[in-house]
PDB file of C-alpha atoms in Angstrom:
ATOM      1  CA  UNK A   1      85.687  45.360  30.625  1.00 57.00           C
ATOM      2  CA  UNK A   2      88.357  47.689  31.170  1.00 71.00           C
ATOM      3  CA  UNK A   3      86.286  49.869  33.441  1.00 74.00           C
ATOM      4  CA  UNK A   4      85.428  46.975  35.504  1.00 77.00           C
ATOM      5  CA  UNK A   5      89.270  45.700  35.939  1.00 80.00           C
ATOM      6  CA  UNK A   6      89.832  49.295  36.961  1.00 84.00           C
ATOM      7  CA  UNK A   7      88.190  49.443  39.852  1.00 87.00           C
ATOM      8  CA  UNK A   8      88.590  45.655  41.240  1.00 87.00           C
ATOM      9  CA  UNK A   9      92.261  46.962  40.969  1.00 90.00           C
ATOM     10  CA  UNK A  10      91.658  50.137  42.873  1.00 90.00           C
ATOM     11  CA  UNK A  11      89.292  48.394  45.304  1.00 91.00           C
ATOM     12  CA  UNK A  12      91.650  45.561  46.119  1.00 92.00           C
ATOM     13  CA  UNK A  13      94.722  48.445  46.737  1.00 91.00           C
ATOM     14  CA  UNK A  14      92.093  50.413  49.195  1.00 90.00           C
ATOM     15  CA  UNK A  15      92.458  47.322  51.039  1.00 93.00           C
ATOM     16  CA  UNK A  16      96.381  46.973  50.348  1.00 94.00           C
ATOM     17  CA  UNK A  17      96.137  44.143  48.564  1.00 96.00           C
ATOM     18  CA  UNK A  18      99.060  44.219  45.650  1.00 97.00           C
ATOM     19  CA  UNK A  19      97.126  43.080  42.283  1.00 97.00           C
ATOM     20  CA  UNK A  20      97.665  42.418  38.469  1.00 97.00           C
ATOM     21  CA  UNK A  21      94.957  41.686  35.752  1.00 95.00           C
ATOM     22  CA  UNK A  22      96.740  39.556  33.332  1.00 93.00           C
ATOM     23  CA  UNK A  23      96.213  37.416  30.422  1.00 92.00           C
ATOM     24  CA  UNK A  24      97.858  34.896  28.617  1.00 89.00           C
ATOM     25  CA  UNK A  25     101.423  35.468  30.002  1.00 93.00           C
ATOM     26  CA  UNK A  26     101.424  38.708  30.093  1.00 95.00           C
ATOM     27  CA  UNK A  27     100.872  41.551  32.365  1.00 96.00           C
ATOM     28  CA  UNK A  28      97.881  43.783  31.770  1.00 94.00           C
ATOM     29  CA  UNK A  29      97.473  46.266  34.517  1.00 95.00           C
ATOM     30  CA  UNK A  30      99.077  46.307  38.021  1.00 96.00           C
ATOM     31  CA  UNK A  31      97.613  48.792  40.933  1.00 96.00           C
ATOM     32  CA  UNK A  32      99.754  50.607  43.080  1.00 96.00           C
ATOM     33  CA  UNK A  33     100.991  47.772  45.858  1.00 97.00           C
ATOM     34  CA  UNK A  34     101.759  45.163  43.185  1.00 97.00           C
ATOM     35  CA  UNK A  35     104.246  48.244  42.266  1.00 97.00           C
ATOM     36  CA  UNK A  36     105.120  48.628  45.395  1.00 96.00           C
ATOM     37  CA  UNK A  37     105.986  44.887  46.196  1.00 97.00           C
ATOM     38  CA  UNK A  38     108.075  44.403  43.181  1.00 97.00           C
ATOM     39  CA  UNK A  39     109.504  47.921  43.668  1.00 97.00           C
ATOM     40  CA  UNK A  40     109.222  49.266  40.443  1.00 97.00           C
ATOM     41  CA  UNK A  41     106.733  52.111  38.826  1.00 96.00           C
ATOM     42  CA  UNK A  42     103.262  51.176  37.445  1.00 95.00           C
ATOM     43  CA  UNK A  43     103.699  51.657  34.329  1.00 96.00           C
ATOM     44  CA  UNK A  44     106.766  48.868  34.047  1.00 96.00           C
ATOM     45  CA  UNK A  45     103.570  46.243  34.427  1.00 96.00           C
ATOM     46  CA  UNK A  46     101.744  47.302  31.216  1.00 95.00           C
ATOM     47  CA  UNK A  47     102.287  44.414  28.680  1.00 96.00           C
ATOM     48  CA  UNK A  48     105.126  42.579  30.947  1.00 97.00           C
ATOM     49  CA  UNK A  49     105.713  39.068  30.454  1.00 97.00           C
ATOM     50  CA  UNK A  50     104.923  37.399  33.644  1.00 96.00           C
ATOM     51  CA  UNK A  51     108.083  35.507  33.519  1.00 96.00           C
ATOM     52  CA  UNK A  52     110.292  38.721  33.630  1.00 96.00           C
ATOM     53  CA  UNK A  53     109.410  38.456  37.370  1.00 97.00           C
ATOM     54  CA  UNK A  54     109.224  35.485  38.455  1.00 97.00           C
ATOM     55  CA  UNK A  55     112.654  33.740  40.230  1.00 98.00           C
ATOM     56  CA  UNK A  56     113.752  30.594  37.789  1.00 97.00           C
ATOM     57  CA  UNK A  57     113.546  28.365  40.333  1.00 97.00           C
ATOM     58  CA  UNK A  58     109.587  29.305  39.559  1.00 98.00           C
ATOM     59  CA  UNK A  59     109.679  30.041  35.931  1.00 97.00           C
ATOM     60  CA  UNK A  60     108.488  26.404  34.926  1.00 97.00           C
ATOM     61  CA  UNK A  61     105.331  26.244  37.662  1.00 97.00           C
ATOM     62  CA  UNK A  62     104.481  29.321  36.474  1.00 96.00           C
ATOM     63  CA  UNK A  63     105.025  28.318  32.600  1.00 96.00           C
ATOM     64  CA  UNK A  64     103.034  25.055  33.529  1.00 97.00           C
ATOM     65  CA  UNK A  65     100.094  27.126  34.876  1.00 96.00           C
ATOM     66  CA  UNK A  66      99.478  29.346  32.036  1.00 93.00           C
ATOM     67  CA  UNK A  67      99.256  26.632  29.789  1.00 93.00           C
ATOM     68  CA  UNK A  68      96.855  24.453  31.730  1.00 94.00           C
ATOM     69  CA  UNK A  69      94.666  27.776  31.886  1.00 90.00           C
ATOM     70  CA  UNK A  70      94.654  28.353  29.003  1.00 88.00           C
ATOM     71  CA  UNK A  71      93.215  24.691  28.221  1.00 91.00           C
ATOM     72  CA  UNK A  72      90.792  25.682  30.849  1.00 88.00           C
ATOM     73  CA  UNK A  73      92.274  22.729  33.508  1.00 93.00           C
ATOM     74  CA  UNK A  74      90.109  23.187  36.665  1.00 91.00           C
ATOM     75  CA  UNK A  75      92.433  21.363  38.507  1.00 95.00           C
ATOM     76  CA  UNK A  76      95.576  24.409  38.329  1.00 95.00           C
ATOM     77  CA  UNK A  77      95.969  25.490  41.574  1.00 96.00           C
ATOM     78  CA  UNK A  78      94.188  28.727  42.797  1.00 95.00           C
ATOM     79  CA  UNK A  79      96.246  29.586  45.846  1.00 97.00           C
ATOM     80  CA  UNK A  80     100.280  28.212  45.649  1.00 97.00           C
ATOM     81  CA  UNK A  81     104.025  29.468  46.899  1.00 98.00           C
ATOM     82  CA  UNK A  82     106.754  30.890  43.970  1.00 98.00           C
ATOM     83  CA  UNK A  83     109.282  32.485  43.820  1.00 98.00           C
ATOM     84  CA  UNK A  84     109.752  36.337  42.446  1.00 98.00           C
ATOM     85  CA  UNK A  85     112.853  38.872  41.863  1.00 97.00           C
ATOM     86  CA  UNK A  86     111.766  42.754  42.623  1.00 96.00           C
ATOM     87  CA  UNK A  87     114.374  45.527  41.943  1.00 93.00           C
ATOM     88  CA  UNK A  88     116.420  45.386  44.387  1.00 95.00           C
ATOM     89  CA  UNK A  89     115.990  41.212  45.897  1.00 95.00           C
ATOM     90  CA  UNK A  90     116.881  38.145  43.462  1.00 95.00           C
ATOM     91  CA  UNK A  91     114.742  35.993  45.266  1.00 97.00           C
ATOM     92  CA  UNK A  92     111.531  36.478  47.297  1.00 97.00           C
ATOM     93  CA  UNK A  93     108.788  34.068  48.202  1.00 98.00           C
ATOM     94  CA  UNK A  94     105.407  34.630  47.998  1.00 98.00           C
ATOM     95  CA  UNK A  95     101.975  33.322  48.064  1.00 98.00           C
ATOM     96  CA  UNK A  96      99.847  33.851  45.425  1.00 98.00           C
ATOM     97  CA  UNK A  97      96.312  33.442  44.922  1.00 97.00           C
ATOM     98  CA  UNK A  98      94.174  34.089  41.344  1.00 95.00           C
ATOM     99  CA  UNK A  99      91.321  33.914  40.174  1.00 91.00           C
ATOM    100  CA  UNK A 100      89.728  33.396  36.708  1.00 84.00           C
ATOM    101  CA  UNK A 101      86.997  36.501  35.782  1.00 78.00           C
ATOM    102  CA  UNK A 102      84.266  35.994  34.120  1.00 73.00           C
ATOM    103  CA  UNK A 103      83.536  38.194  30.448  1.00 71.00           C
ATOM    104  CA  UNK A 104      87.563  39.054  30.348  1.00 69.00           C
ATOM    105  CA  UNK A 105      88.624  37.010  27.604  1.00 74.00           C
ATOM    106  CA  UNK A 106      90.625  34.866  29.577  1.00 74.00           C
ATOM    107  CA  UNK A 107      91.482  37.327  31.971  1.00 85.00           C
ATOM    108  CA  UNK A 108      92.704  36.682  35.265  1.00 91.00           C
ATOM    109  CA  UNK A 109      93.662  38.430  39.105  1.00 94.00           C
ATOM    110  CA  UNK A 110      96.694  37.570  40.671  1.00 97.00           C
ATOM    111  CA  UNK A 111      96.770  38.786  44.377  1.00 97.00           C
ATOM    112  CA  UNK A 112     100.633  38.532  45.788  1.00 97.00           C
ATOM    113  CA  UNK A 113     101.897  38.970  49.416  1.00 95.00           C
ATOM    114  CA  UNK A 114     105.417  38.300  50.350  1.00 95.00           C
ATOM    115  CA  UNK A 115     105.837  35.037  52.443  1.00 93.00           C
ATOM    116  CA  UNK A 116     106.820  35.371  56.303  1.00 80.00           C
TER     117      UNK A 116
END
C-alpha cells in the first residue's frame, strides 16, 4: 500500500497538485506542494492531526466529516470550501476535494488549492 500512496503523491505533485494521504484524523504523508501551500517542511505532515491546520471557523466541518467517514456516510461531501492557517496566514480559504481509496484501510486523498 505504501508504495502505491507513494507515487499517486508524486504523480499528483508532477502535476502541481498539493496532496495528503490521511487516515482517521490524522496526517499520513504530504508531497511536496501540500508543503508548499501550508508553508512548512514535509516532514511536519507525518502523523499530524488534521485539525492542527485547519482555521476554527472549520474545525467542526472538518470534525463532522471524519466521523461520517468513518461510518462510511456516502452522502459527506467530496468536493467543499474550509478554512486553513499555514505558517505565516491565520486564515486561508480553500477548496478541497478527496477521495476515498480503495485497499488503504480507510485511507483517503485530500487535494487542496487556495481559493481565488
Amino acid at each position: 500500500m505504501q508504495q502505491c500512496v507513494d507515487k499517486l503523491l508524486q504523480g499528483l505533485e508532477e502535476f502541481d497538485e498539493p496532496a495528503a494521504f490521511y487516515k482517521g484524523n490524522r496526517i499520513v504523508q504530504a508531497n511536496q506542494k501540500f508543503a508548499e501551500l501550508f508553508e512548512r517542511d514535509i516532514a511536519e505532515f507525518k502523523d499530524l492531526p488534521i485539525i492542527d491546520i485547519c482555521h476554527n471557523e472549520s474545525i467542526e466541518m472538518i470534525r463532522d466529516f471524519i466521523r461520517r467517514r468513518a461510518r462510511k456516510d456516502v452522502d459527506v461531501p467530496q468536493h467543499y470550501e474550509a478554512a486553513f492557517r499555514t505558517t505565516n496566514r491565520s486564515k486561508v480559504m480553500m477548496i478541497v476535494d478527496v477521495l476515498k481509496l480503495h485497499n488503504t484501510e480507510g485511507g483517503v486523498l485530500a487535494i487542496l488549492h487556495e481559493k481565488g
